[in-house]
Short mmCIF file of C-alpha atoms and ligand atoms in Angstrom, two decimals:
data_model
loop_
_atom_site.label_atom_id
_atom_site.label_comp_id
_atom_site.label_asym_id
_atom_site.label_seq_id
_atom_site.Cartn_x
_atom_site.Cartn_y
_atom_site.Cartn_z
CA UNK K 1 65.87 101.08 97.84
CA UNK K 2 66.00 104.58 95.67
CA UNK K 3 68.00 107.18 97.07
CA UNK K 4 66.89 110.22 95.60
CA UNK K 5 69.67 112.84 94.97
CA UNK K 6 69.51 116.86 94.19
CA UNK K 7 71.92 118.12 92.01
CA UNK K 8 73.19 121.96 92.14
CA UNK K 9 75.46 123.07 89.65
CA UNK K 10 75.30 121.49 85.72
CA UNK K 11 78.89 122.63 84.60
CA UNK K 12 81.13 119.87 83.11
CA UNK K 13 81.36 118.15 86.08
CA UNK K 14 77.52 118.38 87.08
CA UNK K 15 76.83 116.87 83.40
CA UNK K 16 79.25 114.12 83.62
CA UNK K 17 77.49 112.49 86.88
CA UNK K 18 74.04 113.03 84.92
CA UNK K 19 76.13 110.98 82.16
CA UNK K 20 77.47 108.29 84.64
CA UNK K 21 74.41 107.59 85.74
CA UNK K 22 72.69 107.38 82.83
CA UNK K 23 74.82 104.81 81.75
CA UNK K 24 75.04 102.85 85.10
CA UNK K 25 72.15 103.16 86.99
CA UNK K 26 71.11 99.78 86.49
CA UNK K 27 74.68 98.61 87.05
CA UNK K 28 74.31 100.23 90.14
CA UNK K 29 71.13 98.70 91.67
CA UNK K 30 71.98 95.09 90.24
CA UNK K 31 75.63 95.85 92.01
CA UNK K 32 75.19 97.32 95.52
CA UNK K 33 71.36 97.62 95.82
CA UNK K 34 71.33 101.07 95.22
CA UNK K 35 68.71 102.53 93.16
CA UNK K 36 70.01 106.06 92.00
CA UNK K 37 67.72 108.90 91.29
CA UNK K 38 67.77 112.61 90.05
CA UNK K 39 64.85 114.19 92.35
CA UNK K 40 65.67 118.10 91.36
CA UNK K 41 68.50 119.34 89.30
CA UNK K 42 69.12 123.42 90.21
CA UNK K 43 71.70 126.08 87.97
CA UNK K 44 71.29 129.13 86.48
CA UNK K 45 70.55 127.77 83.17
CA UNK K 46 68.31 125.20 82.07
CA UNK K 47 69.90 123.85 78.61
CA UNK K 48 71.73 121.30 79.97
CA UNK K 49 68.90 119.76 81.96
CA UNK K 50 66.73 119.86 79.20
CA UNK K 51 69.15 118.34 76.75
CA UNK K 52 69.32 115.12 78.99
CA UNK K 53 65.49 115.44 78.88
CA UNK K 54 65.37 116.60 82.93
CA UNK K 55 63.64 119.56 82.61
CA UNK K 56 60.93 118.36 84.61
CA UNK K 57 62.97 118.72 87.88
CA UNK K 58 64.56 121.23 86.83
CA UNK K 59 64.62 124.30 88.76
CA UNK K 60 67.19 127.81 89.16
CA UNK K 61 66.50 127.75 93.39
CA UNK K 62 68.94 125.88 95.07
CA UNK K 63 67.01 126.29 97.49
CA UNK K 64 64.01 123.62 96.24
CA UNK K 65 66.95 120.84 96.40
CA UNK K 66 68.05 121.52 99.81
CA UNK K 67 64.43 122.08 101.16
CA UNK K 68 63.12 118.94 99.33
CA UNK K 69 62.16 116.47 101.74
CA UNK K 70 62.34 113.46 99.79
CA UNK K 71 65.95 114.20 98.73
CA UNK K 72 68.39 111.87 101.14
CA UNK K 73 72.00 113.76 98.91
CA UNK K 74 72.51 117.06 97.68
CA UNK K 75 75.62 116.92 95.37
CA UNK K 76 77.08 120.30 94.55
CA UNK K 77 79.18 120.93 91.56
CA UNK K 78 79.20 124.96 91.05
CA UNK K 79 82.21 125.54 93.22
CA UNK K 80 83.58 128.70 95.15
CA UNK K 81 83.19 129.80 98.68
CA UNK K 82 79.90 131.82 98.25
CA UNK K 83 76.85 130.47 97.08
CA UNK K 84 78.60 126.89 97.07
CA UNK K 85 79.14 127.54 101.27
CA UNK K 86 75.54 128.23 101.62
CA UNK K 87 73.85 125.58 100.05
CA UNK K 88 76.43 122.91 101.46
CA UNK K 89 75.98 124.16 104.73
CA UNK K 90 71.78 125.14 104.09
CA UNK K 91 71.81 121.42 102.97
CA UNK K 92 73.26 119.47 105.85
CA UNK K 93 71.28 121.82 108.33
CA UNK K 94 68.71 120.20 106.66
CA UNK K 95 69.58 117.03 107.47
CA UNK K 96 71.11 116.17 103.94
CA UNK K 97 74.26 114.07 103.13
CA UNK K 98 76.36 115.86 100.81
CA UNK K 99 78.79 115.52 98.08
CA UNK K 100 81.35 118.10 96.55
CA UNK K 101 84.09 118.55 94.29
CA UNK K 102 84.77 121.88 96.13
CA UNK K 103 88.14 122.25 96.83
CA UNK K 104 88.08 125.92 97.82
CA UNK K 105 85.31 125.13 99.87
CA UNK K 106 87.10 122.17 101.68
CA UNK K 107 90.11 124.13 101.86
CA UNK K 108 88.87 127.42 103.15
CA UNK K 109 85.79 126.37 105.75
CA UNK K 110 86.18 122.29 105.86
CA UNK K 111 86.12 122.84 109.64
CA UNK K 112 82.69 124.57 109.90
CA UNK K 113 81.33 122.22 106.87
CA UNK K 114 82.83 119.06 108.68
CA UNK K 115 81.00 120.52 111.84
CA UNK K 116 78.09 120.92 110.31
CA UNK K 117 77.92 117.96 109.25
CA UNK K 118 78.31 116.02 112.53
CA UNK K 119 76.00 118.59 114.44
CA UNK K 120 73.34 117.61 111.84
CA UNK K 121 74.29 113.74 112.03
CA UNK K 122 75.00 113.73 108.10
CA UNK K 123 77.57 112.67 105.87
CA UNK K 124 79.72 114.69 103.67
CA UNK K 125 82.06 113.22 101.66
CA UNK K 126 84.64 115.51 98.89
CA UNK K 127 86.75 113.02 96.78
CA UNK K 128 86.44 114.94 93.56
CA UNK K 129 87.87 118.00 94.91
CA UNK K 130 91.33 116.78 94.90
CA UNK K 131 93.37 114.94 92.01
CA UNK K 132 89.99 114.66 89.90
CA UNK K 133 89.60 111.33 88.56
CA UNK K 134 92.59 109.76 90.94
CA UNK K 135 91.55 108.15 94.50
CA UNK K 136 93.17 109.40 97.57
CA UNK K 137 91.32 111.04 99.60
CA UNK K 138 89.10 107.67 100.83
CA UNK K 139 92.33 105.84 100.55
CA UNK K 140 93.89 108.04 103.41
CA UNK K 141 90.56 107.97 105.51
CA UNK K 142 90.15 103.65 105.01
CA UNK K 143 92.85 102.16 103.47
CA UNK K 144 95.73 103.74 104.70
CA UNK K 145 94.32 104.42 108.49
CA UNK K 146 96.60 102.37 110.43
CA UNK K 147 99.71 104.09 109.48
CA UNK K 148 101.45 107.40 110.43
CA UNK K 149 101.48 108.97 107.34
CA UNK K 150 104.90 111.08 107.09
CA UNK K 151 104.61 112.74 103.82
CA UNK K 152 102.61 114.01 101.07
CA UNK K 153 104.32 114.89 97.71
CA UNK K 154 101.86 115.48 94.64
CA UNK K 155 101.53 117.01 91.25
CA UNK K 156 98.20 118.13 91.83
CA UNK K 157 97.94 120.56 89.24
CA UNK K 158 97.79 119.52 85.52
CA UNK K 159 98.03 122.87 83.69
CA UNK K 160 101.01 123.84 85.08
CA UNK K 161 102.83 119.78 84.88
CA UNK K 162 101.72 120.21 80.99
CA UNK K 163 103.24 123.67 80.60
CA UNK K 164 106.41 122.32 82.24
CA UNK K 165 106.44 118.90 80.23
CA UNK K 166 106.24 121.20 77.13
CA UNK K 167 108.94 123.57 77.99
CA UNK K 168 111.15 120.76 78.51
CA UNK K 169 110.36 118.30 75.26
CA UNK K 170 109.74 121.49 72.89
CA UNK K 171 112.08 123.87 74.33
CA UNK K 172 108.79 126.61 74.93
CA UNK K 173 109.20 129.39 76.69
CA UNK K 174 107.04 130.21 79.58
CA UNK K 175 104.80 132.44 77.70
CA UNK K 176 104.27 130.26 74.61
CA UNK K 177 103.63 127.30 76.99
CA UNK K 178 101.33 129.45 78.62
CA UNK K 179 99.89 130.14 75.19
CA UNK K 180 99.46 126.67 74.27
CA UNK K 181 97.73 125.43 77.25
CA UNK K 182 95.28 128.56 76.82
CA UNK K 183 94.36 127.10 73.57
CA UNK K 184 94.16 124.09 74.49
CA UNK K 185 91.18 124.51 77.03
CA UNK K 186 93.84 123.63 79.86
CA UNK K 187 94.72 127.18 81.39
CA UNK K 188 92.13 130.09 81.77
CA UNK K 189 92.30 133.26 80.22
CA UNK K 190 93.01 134.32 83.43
CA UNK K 191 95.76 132.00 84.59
CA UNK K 192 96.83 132.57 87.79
CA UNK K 193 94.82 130.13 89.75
CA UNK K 194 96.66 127.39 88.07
CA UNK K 195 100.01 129.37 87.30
CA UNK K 196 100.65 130.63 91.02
CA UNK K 197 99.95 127.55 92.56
CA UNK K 198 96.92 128.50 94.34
CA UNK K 199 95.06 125.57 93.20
CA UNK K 200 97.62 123.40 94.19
CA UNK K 201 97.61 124.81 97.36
CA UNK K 202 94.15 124.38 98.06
CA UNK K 203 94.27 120.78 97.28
CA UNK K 204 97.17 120.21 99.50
CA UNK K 205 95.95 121.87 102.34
CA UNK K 206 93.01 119.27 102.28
CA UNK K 207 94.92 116.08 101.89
CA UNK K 208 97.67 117.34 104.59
CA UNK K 209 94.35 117.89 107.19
CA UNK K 210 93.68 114.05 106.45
CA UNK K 211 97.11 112.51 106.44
CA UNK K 212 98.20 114.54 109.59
CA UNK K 213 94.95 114.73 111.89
CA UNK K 214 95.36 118.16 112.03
CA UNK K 215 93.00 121.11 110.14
CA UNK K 216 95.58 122.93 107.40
CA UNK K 217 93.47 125.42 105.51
CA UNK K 218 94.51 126.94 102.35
CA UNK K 219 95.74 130.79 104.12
CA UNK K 220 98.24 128.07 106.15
CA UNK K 221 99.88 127.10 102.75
CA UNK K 222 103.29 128.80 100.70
CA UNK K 223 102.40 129.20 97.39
CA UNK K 224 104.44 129.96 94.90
CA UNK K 225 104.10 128.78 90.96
CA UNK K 226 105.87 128.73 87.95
CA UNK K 227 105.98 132.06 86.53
CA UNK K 228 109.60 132.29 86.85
CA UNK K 229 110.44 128.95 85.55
CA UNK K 230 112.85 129.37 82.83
CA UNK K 231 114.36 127.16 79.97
CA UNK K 232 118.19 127.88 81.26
CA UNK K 233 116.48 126.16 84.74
CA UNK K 234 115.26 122.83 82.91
CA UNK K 235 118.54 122.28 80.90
CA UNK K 236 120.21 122.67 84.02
CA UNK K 237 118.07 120.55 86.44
CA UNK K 238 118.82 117.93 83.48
CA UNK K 239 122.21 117.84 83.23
CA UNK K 240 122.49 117.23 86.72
CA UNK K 241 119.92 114.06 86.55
CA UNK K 242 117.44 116.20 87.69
CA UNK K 243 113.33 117.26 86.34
CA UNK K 244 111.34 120.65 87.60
CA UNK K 245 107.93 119.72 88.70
CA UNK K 246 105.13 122.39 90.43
CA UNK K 247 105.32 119.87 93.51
CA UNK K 248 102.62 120.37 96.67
CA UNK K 249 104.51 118.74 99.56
CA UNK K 250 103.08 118.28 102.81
CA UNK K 251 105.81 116.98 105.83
CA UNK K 252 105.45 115.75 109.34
CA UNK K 253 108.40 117.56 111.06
CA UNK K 254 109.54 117.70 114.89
CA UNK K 255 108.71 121.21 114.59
CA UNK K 256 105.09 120.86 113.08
CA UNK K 257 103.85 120.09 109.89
CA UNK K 258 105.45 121.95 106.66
CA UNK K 259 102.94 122.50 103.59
CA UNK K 260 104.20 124.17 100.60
CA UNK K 261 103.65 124.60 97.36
CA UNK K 262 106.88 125.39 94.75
CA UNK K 263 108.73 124.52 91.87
CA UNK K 264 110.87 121.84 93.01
CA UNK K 265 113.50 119.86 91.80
CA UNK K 266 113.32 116.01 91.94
CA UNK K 267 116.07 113.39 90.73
CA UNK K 268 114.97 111.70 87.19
CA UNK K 269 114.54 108.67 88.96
CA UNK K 270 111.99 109.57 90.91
CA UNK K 271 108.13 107.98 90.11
CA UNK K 272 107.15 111.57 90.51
CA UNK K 273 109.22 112.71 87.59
CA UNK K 274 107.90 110.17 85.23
CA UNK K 275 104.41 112.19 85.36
CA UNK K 276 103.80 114.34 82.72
CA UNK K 277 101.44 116.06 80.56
CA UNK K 278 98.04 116.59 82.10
CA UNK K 279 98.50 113.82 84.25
CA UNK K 280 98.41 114.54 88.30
CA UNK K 281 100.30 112.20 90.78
CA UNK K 282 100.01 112.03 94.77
CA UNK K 283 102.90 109.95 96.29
CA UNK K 284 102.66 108.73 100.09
CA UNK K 285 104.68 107.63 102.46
CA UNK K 286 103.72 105.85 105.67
CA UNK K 287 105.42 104.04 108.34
CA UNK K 288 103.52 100.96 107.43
CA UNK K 289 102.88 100.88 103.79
CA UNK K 290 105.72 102.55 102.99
CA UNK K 291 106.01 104.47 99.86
CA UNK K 292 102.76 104.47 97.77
CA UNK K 293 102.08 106.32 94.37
CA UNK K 294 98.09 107.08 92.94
CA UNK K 295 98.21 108.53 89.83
CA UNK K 296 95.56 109.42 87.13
CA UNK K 297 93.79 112.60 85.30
CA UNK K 298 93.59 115.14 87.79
CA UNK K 299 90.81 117.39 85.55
CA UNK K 300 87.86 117.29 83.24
CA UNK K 301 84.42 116.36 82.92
CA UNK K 302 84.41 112.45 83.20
CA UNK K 303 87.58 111.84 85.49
CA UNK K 304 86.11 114.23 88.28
CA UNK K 305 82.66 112.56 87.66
CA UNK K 306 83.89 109.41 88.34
CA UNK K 307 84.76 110.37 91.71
CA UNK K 308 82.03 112.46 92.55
CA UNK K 309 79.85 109.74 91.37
CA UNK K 310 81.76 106.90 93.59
CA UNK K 311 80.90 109.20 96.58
CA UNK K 312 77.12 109.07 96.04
CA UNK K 313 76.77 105.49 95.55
CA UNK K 314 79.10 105.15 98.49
CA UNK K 315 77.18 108.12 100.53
CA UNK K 316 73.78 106.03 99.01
CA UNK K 317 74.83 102.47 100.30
CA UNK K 318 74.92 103.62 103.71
CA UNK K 319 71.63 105.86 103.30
CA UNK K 320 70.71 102.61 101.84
CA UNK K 321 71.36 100.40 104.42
CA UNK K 322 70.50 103.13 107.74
CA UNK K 323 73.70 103.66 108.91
CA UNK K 324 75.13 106.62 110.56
CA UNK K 325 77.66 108.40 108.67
CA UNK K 326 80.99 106.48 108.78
CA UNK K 327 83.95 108.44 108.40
CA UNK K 328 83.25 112.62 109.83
CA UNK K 329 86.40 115.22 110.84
CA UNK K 330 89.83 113.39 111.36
CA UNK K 331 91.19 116.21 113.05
CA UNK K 332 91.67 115.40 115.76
CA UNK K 333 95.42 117.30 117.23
CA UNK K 334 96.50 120.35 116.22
CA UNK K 335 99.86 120.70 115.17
CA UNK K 336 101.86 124.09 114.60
CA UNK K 337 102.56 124.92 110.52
CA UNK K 338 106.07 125.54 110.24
CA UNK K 339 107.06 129.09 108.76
CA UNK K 340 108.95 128.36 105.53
CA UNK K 341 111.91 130.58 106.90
CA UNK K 342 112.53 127.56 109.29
CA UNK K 343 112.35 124.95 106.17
CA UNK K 344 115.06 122.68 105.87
CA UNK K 345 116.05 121.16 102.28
CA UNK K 346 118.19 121.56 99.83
CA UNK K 347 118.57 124.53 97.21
CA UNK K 348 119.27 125.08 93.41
CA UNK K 349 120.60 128.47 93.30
CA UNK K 350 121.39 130.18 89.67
CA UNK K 351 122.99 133.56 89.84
CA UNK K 352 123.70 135.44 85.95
CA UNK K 353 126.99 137.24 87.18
CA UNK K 354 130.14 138.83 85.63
CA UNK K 355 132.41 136.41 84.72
CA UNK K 356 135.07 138.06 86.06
CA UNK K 357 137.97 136.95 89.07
CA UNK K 358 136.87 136.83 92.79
CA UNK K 359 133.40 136.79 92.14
CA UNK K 360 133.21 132.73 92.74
CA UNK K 361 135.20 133.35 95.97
CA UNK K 362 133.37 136.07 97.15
CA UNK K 363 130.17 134.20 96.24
CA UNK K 364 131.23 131.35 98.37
CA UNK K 365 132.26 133.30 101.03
CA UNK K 366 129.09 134.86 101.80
CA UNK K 367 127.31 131.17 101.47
CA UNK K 368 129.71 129.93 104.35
CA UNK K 369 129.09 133.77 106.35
CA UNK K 370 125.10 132.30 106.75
CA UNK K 371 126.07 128.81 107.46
CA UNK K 372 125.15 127.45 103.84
CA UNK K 373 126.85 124.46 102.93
CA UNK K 374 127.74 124.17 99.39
CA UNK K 375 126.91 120.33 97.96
CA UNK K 376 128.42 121.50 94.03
CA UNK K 377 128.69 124.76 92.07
CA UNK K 378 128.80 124.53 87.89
CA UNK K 379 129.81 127.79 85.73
CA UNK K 380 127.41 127.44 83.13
CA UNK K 381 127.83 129.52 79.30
CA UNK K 382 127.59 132.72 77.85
CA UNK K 383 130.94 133.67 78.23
CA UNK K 384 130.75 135.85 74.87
CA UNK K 385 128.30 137.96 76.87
CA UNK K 386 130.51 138.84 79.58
CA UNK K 387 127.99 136.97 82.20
CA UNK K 388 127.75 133.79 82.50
CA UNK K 389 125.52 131.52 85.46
CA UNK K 390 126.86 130.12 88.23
CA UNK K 391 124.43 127.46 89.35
CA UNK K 392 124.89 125.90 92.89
CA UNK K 393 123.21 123.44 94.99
CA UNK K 394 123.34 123.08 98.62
CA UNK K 395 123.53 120.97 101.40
CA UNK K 396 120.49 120.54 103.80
CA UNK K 397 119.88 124.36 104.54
CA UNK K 398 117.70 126.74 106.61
CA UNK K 399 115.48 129.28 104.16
CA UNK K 400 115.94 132.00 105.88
CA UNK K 401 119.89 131.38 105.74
CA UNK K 402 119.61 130.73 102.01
CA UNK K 403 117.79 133.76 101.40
CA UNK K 404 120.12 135.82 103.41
CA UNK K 405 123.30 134.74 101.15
CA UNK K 406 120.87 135.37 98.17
CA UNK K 407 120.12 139.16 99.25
CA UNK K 408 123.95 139.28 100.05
CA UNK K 409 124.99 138.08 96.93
CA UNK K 410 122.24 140.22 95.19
CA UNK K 411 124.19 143.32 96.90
CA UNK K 412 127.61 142.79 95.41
CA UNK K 413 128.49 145.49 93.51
CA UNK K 414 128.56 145.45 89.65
CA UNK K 415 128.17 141.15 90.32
CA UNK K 416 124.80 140.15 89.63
CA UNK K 417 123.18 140.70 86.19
CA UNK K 418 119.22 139.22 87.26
CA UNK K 419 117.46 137.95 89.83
CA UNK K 420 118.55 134.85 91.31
CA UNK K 421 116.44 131.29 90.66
CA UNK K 422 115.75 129.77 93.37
CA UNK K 423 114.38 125.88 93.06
CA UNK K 424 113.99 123.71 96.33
CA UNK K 425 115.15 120.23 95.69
CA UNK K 426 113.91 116.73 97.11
CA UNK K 427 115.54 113.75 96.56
N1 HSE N 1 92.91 123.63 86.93
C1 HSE N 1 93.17 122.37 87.54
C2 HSE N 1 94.35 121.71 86.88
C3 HSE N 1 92.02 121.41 87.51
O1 HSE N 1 94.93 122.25 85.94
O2 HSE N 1 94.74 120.64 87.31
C4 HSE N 1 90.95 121.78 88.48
O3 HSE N 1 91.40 121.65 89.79
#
């Protein structure tokens, strides 16, 4: 049977499918049956349609996909929360499956898309919008069903895991790692999507929704990136066995569910800390499986085609073979976000002080004053300066504790030279 598709958006991603199936559409048919068809291709420019010789269905109205009758999936590829929200939502009104790579979509208004979608008896299905080429998000709604899941940990963001993989092997500062991912193609001009974890956060929310039953949109999410991630951090973390990774964690807790995302420290021997460069990582944990890594590219053209790709032909089998649409909304409870004054972990703590008697006692003392349990504490260099760091980690501690001994601390007269660092740690 064909299965005729519209395509909005012709970006990387948007030319990568027209790629894939170029070079598998016969694969495809001889494989699962499917036969795979572009019926109408829609952005605002027509170059890239016509260089794959598709001007012929080529039009600027998104509107002429999602109205098209004979079109069974509208895939859209131009992202945001605007025009992106309209036609996915324009489309399954219309009785159209769909398939996104739209993370801010998913992350922002997956309830009233996932609704819309079961109102309208239609399938939409979003693996590209997390962890690009990696698959997790139809392993946690099939293969991993029958477990509780109790944690997701991932490095879902590659710009920021290259920038921190290059401070660390060539010593960069944050600014020329910045620099260097900027030229590479890696970071925008603009960086902050990337560099304050926002995108991170967005992906996080939308795999915490699916291993938790429970909607977490991005506004439910702590963000905070790597702008303040220093060299004198990543020596330290290392000489106490230990790497800095932009880590999106999301935890089933008795008190709710806790999604973050921060700069976190995680022992060397972690399978987390072995990912590096571009590469992204999502590591589960359920009570069945156990602990469970998928790793891969997380961006670009032909990793994030591949799984927006694998969602049509899935998407098209069922059109395919009349079924209704399989998998719709898992969220099914709704379970309270915990505030991240109530997290509980452990703390890195670097304070640039005078090196000078009493201030290690009266730095302790305030830790013990808000119930902060000291796990080590290492006086690190620049003695000739007259300041040197004093670099503690902590027991199992309450936030807003930990931040109350910062501001404390911060208050000491004539003490403190900078503003703390502050790094969570897992181990
Ligand atoms: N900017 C993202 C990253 C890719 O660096 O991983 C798109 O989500």
């Amino acid at each position: 049977m064909t299965v005729k598709l519209g395509l909005v958006g012709t970006g990387t991603v948007g030319c990568g499918c027209i790629d894939i199936l170029d070079a598998h559409k016969e694969d495809f048919a001889r494989h699962y049956g499917v036969d795979l068809e572009w019926k109408r291709i829609c952005s605002r420019r027509s170059v890239q349609a016509e260089a794959r010789g598709l001007e012929d269905i080529f039009t600027t109205d998104w509107h002429e996909v999602v109205e098209d009758p004979e079109i069974d999936i509208v895939v859209e590829l131009i992202g945001g929360t605007t025009t992106a929200r309209e036609v996915v939502l324009a489309a399954l009104n219309a009785g159209k499956n769909v398939v996104t790579a739209n993370k801010a979509l998913m992350a922002s208004f997956g309830e009233e898309v996932m609704n819309a979608a079961a109102e309208n008896n239609c399938e939409i299905a979003f693996e590209g919008s997390v962890g690009g080429g990696i698959p997790i998000i139809d392993p946690m709604k099939h293969s991993l069903i029958s477990n509780e899941i109790s944690s997701v940990m991932g490095i879902v963001n590659g710009t920021t895991n290259y920038m921190l993989t290059r401070m660390v092997d060539a010593g960069l500062s944050y600014e020329e790692a910045l620099a260097e991912a900027q030229a590479k193609g890696y970071a925008e001009a603009e960086p902050s999507a990337d560099v304050d974890g926002l995108d991170a956060a967005a992906k996080i929310a939308i795999l915490a929704s699916i291993a938790f039953n429970s909607r977490v949109t991005l506004a439910d999410v702590h963000a905070e990136g790597i702008r303040n991630i220093t060299t004198t951090d990543l020596d330290a973390a290392h000489d106490m066995g230990y790497c800095v990774k932009l880590l999106a964690i999301a935890k089933r807790t008795s008190e709710g569910v806790s999604v973050r995302v921060h700069p976190t420290m995680l022992p060397l021997t972690h399978q987390l800390a072995t990912v590096n460069s571009v590469y992204n990582a999502i590591y589960v944990t359920g009570d069945a499986v156990g602990e469970t890594m998928f790793f891969g590219e997380g961006a670009g053209a032909k990793p994030a085609a591949s799984a927006v790709m694998g969602d049509v032909l899935e998407v098209g089998r069922h059109v395919a073979q009349g079924v209704k649409p399989l998998v719709g909304c898992t969220c099914t409870d709704k379970l309270p976000i915990v505030p991240m004054d109530d997290l509980e972990t452990k703390y890195y703590l670097r304070f640039t002080v005078a090196d000078q008697p009493g201030v290690l006692a009266a730095t302790a003392s305030i830790f013990a004053k808000h119930k902060v349990s000291v796990y080590s504490v290492v006086q690190r260099g620049k003695k000739d300066a007259g300041t040197v760091d004093l670099v503690y980690v902590t027991h199992t501690a309450r936030e807003k504790n930990v931040r109350a001994a910062c501001a404390d601390i911060v208050a000491l007269e004539g003490v403190v030279f900078a503003e703390p660092s502050i790094i969570r740690v897992e181990d």
